[in-house]
Short mmCIF file of C-alpha atoms and ligand atoms in Angstrom, two decimals:
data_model
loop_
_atom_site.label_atom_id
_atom_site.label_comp_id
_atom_site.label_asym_id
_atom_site.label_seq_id
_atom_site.Cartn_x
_atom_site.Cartn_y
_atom_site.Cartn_z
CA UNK A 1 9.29 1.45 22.83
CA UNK A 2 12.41 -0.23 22.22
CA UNK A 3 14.76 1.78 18.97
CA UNK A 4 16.63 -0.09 16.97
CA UNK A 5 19.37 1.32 14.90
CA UNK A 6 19.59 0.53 10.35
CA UNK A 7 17.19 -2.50 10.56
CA UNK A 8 16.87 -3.35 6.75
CA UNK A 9 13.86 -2.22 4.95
CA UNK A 10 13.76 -4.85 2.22
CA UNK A 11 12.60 -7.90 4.53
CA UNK A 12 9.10 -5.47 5.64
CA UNK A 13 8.46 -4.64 2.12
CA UNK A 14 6.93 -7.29 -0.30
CA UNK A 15 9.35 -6.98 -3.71
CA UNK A 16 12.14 -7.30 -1.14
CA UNK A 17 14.31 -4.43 -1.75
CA UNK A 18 15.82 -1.29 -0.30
CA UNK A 19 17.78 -0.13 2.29
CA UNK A 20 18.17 0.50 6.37
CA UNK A 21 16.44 3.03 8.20
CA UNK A 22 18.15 4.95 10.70
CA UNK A 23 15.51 3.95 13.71
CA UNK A 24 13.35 1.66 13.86
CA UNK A 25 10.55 0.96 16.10
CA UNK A 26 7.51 -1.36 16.76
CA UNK A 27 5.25 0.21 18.69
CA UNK A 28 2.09 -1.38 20.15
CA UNK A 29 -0.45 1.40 21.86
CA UNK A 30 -1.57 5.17 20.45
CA UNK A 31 0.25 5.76 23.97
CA UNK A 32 3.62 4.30 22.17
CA UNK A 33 3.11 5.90 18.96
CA UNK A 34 3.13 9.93 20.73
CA UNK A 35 6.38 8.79 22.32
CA UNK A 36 7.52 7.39 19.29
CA UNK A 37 6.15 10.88 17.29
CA UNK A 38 7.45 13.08 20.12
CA UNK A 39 10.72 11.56 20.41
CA UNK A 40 11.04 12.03 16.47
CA UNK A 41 10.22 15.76 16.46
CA UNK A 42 12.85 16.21 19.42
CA UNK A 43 15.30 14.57 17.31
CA UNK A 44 14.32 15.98 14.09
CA UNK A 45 13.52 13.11 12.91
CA UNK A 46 11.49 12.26 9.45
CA UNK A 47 9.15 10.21 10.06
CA UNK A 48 7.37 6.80 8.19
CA UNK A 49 5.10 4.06 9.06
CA UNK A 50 5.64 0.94 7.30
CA UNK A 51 2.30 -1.71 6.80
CA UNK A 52 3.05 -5.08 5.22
CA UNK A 53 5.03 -3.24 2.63
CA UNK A 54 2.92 -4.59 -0.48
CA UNK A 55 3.10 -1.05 -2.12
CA UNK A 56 6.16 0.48 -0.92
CA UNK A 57 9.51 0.80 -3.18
CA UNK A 58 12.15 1.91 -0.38
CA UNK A 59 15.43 3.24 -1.91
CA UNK A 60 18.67 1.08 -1.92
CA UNK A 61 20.59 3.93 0.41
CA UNK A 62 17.86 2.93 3.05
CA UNK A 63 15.36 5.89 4.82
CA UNK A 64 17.65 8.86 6.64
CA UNK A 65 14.50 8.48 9.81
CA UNK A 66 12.25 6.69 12.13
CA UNK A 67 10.41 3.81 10.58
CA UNK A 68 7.20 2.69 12.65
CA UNK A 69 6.19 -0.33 12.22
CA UNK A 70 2.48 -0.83 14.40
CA UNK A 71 2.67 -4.02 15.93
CA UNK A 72 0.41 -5.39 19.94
CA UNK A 73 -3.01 -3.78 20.41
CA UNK A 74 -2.34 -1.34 17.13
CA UNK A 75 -3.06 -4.90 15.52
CA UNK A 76 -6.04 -6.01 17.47
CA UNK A 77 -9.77 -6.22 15.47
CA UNK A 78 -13.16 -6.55 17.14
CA UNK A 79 -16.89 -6.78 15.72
CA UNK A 80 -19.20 -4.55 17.36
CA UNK A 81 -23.23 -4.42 15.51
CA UNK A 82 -21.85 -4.02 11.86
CA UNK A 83 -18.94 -2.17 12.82
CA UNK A 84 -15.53 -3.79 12.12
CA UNK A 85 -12.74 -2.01 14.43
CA UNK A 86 -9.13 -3.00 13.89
CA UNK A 87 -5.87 -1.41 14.54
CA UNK A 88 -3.94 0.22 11.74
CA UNK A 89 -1.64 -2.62 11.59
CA UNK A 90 -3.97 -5.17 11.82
CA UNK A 91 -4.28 -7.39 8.29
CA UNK A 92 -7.19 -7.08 5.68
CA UNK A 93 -7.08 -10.81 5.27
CA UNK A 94 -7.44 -10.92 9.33
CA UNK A 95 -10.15 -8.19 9.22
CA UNK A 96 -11.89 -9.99 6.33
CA UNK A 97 -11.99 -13.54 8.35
CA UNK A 98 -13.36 -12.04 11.16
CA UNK A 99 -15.73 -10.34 9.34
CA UNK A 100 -16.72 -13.06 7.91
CA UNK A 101 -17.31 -15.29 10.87
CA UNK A 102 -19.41 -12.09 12.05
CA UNK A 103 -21.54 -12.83 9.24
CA UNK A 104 -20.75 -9.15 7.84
CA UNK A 105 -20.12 -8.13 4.30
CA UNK A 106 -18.65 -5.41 2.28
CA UNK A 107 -14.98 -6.03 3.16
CA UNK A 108 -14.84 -9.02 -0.01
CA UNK A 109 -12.45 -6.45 -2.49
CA UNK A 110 -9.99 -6.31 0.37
CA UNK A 111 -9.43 -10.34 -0.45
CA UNK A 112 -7.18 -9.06 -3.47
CA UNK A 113 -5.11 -6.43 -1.49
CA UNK A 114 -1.92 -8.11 1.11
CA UNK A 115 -1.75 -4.77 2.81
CA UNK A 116 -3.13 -3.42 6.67
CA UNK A 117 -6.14 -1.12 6.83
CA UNK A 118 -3.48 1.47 7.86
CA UNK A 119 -2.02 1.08 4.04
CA UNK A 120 -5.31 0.99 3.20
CA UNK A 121 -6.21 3.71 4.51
CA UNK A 122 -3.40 5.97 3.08
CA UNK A 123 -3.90 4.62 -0.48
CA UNK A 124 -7.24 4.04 0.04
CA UNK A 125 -6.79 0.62 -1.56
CA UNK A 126 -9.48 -0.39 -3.78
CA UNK A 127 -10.61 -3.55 -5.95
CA UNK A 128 -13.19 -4.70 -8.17
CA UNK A 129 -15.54 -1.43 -7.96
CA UNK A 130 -15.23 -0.94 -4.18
CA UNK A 131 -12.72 0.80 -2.21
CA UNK A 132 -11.63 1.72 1.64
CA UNK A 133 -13.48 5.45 1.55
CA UNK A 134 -16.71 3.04 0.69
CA UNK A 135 -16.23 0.98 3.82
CA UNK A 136 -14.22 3.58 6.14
CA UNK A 137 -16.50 5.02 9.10
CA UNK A 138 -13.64 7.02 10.34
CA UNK A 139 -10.10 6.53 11.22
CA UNK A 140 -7.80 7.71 14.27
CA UNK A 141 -4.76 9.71 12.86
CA UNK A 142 -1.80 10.20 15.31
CA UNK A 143 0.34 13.06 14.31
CA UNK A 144 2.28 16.60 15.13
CA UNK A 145 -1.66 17.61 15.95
CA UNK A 146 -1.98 14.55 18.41
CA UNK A 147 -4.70 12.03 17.92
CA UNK A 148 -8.06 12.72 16.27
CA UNK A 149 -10.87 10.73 13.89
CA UNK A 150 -11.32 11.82 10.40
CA UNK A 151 -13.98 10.46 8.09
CA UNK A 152 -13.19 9.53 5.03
CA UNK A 153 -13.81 13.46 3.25
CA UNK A 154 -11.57 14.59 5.71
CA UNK A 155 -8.98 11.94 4.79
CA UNK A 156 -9.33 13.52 1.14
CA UNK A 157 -10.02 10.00 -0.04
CA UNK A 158 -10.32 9.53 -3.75
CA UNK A 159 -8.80 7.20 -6.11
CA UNK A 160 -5.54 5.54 -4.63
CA UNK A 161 -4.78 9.28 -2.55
CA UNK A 162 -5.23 10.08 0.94
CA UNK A 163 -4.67 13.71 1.69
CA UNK A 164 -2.45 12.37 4.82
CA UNK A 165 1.64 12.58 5.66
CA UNK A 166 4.46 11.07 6.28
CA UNK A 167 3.95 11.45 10.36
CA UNK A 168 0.48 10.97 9.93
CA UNK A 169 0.19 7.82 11.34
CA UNK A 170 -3.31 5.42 11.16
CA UNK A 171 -3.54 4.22 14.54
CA UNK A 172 -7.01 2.48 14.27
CA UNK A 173 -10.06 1.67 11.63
CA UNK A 174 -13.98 1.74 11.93
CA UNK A 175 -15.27 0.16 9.02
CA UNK A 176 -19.04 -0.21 8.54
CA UNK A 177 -20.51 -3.42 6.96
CA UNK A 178 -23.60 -5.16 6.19
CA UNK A 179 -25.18 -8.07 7.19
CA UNK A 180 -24.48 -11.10 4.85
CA UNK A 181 -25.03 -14.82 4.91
CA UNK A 182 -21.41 -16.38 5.71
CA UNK A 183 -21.87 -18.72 2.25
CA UNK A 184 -22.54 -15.59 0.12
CA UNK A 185 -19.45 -13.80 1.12
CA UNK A 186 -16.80 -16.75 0.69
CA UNK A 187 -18.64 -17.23 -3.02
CA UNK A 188 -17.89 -13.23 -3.67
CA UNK A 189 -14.00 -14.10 -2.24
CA UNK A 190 -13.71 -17.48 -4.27
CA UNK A 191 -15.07 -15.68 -7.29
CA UNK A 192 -12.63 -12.58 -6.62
CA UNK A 193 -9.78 -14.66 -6.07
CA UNK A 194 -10.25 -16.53 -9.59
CA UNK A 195 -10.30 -12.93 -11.40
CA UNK A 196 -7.27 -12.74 -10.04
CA UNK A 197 -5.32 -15.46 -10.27
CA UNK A 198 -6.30 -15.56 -14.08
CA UNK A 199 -5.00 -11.79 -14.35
CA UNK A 200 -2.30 -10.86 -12.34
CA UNK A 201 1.24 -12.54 -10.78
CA UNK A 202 0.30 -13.81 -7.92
CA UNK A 203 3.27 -15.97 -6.84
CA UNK A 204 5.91 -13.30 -7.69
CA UNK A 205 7.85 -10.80 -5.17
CA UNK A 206 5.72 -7.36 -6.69
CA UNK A 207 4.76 -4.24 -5.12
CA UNK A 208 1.20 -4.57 -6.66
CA UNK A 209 -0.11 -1.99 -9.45
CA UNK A 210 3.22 0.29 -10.43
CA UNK A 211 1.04 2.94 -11.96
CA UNK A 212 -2.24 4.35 -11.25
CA UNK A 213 -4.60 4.06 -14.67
CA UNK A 214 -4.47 7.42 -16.29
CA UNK A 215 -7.58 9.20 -17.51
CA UNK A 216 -7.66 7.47 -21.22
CA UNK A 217 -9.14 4.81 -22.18
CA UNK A 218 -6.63 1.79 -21.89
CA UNK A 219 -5.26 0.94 -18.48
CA UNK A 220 -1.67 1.83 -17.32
CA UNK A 221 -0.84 -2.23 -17.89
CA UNK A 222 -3.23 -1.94 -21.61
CA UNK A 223 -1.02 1.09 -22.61
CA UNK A 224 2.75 -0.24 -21.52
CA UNK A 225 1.37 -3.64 -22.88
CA UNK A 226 1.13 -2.22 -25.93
CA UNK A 227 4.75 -0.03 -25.46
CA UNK A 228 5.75 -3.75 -25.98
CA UNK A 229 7.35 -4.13 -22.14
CA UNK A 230 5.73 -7.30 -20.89
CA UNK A 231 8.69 -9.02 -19.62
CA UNK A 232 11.13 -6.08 -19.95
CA UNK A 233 14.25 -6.27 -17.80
CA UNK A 234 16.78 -4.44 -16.48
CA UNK A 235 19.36 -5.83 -13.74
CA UNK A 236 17.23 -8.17 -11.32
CA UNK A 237 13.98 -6.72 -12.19
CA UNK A 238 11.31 -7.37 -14.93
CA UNK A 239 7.98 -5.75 -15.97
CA UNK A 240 5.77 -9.12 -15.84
CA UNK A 241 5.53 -11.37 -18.59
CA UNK A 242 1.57 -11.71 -17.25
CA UNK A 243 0.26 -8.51 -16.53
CA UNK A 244 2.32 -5.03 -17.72
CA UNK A 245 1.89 -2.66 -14.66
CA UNK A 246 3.73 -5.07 -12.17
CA UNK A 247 7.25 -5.11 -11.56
CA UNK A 248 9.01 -8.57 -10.25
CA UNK A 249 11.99 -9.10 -8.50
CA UNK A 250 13.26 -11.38 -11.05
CA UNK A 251 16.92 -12.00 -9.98
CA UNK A 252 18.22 -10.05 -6.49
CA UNK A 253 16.95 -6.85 -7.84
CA UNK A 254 17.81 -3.35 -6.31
CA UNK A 255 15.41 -0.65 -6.20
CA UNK A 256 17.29 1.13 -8.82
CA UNK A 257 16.52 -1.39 -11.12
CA UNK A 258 12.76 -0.91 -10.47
CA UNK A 259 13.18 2.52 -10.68
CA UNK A 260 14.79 2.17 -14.51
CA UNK A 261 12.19 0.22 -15.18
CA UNK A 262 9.48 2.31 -14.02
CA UNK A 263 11.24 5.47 -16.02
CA UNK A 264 11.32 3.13 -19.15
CA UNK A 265 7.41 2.41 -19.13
CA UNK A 266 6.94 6.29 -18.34
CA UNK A 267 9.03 7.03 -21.15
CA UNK A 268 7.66 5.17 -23.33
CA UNK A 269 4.37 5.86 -22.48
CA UNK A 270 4.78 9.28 -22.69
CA UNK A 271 5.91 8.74 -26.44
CA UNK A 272 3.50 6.89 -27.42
CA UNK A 273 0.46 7.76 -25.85
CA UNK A 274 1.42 11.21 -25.11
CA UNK A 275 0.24 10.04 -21.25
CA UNK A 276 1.87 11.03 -18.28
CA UNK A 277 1.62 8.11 -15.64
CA UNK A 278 1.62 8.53 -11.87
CA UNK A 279 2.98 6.14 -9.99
CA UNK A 280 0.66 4.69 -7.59
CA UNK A 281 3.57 2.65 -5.51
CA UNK A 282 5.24 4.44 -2.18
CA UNK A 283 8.44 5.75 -2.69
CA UNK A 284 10.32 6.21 0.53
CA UNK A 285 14.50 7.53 0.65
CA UNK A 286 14.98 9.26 -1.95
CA UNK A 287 14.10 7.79 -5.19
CA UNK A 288 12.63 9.70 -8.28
CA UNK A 289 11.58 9.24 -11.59
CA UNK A 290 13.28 11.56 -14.26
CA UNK A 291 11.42 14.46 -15.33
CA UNK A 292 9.54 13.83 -19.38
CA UNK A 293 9.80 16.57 -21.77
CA UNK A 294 7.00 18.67 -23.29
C1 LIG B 301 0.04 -8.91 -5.29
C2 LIG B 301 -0.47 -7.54 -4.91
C3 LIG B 301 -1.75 -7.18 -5.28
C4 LIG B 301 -2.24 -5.91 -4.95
N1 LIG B 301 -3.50 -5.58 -5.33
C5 LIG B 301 -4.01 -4.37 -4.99
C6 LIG B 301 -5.34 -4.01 -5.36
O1 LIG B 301 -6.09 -4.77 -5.97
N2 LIG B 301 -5.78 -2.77 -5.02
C7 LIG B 301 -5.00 -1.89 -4.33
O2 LIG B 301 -5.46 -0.77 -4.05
N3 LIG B 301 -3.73 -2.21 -3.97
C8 LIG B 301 -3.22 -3.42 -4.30
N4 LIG B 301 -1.94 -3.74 -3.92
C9 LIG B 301 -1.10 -2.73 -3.25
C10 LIG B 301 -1.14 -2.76 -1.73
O3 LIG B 301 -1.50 -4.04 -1.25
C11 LIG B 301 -2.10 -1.71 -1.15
O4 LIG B 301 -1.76 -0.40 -1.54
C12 LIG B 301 -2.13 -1.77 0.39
O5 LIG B 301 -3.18 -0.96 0.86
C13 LIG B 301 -0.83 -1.30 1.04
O6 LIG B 301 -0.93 -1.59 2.41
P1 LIG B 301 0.36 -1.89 3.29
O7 LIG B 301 -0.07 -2.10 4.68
O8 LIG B 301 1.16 -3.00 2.68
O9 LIG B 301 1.12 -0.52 3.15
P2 LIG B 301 2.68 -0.24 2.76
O10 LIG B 301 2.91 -0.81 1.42
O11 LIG B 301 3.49 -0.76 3.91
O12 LIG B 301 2.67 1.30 2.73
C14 LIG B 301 2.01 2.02 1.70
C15 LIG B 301 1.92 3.49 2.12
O13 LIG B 301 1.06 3.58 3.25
C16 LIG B 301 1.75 4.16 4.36
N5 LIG B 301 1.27 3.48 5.57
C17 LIG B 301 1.24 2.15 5.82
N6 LIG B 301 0.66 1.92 7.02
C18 LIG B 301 0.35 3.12 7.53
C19 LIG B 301 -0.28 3.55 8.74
N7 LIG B 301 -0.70 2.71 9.68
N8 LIG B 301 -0.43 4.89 8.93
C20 LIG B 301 -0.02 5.78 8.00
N9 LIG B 301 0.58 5.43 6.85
C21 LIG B 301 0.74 4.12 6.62
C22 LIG B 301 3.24 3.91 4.09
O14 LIG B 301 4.05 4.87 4.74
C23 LIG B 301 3.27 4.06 2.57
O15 LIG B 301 3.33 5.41 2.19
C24 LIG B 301 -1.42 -5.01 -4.24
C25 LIG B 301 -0.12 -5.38 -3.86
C26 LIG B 301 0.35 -6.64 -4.19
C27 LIG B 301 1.75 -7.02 -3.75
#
């Protein structure tokens, strides 16, 4: 394992902002990653493992710890019967092809999501009625505890949460799928893909969904919609013109500026709708959204 010293954040995360972290380290076997968790604990070290970054907002004064980034056999995916194994950092477009050219299905949501089944995983990532706790077998969790499989309940899965840590680290995936004819399962991703394109910016630096959708019945991007912020700005960021609960790096933008913008739509939300919305992207530094009243 080889440390490197306030390696910028922004370039591993998708909107393209933040700052260093203080160590840095790729690490590429579960044997890596308990040198790389026992060297942190030593040190006192904080620890975080960043994924392809697609829902993580990292603060402009950088991360004040270790930053893991899974990279050689933590990557690797295999098809065994209608299991899928990959390692945590391994892609959910790579998982899907190779799903696909196993001839299993039940992997199609993950078409829509640019993250790792590690990220996955943790947010238990989700499209179009399906999610990772539907798929996930279990999953090998490296931590303070050392390594063990959890299933799914014991991950605490539910909508966008994972009961796991920073330190808990997703080392490797078991996903179970189904049989399907290879024709049937690029029709589900060409028809997913569409829904998507026609919905959502697609071409834009974003950190996907800002907010998870409350309990009420319009979404989080219905409700700020209808607060009137589609193509909101402040400094280099904008609440998209297209689709209310992303945020674009419009023009250089700083985390701070997504972070304004994110109190804004809370704010406003919270006047309007009397709603309190969670966000659903990663916040890592220290970043915070301003306490509402009442
Ligand atoms: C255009 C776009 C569309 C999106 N659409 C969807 C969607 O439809 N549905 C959806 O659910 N999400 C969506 N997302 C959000 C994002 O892709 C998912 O949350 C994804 O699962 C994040 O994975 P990641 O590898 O990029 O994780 P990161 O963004 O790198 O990290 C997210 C969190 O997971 C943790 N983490 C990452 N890897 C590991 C690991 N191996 N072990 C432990 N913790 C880890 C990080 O510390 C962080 O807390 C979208 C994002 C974009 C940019």
């Amino acid at each position: 394992m080889k440390l490197e010293e306030r390696v910028s954040l922004g370039r591993f995360t998708t909107i393209g902002t933040g700052g260093p972290a203080r160590a840095f380290a790729r690490v590429e076997s579960v044997a890596e990653l308990e040198d790389a968790l026992r060297f942190a604990a030593e040190g006192g070290f904080a620890v975080a493992t960043v994924g392809l970054g697609s829902n993580l907002l990292v603060a402009d004064e950088g991360f004040d710890g270790l930053v893991l980034k899974l990279a050689g056999h933590l990557t690797v995916t295999e098809v065994s019967g209608d299991v899928l194994a990959a390692g945590g950092g391994a892609a959910n477009a790579v998982c899907l092809h190779r799903a696909r050219a196993a001839g299993l299905g039940g992997f199609e949501f993950a078409c829509a999501i640019p993250g790792t089944t590690g990220g996955g995983v943790w947010m238990n990532a989700g499209a179009y009625g399906s999610d990772f706790a539907a798929v996930l077998e279990r999953a090998l969790v490296v931590g303070a505890r050392g390594a063990e499989w959890r299933t799914p309940g014991e991950l605490g899965l539910r909508y966008r949460h994972s009961d796991l840590g920073h330190g808990d680290v997703v080392a490797r995936v078991e996903l179970r799928l189904k049989p399907r004819p290879v024709d049937e399962i690029k029709a589900i991703v060409a028809d997913l893909q569409a829904q998507r394109k026609a919905a959502q910016p697609t071409n834009k630096r974003t950190y996907g969904s800002v907010f998870k959708n409350p309990d009420h019945e319009l979404t989080a991007g219905r409700m700020l919609e209808a607060c009137g912020l589609r193509g909101h700005r402040i400094g280099g960021a904008q609440i998209s013109p297209r689709h209310a609960n992303f945020i674009e790096n419009a023009d250089n933008a700083r985390s701070a500026d997504a972070i304004a913008l994110m109190a804004e739509a809370r704010r406003r939300a919270h006047e309007q709708y009397g709603v309190v919305l969670e966000h659903e992207v990663q916040f890592l530094g220290p970043l915070e959204l301003p306490h509402l009243g009442g």
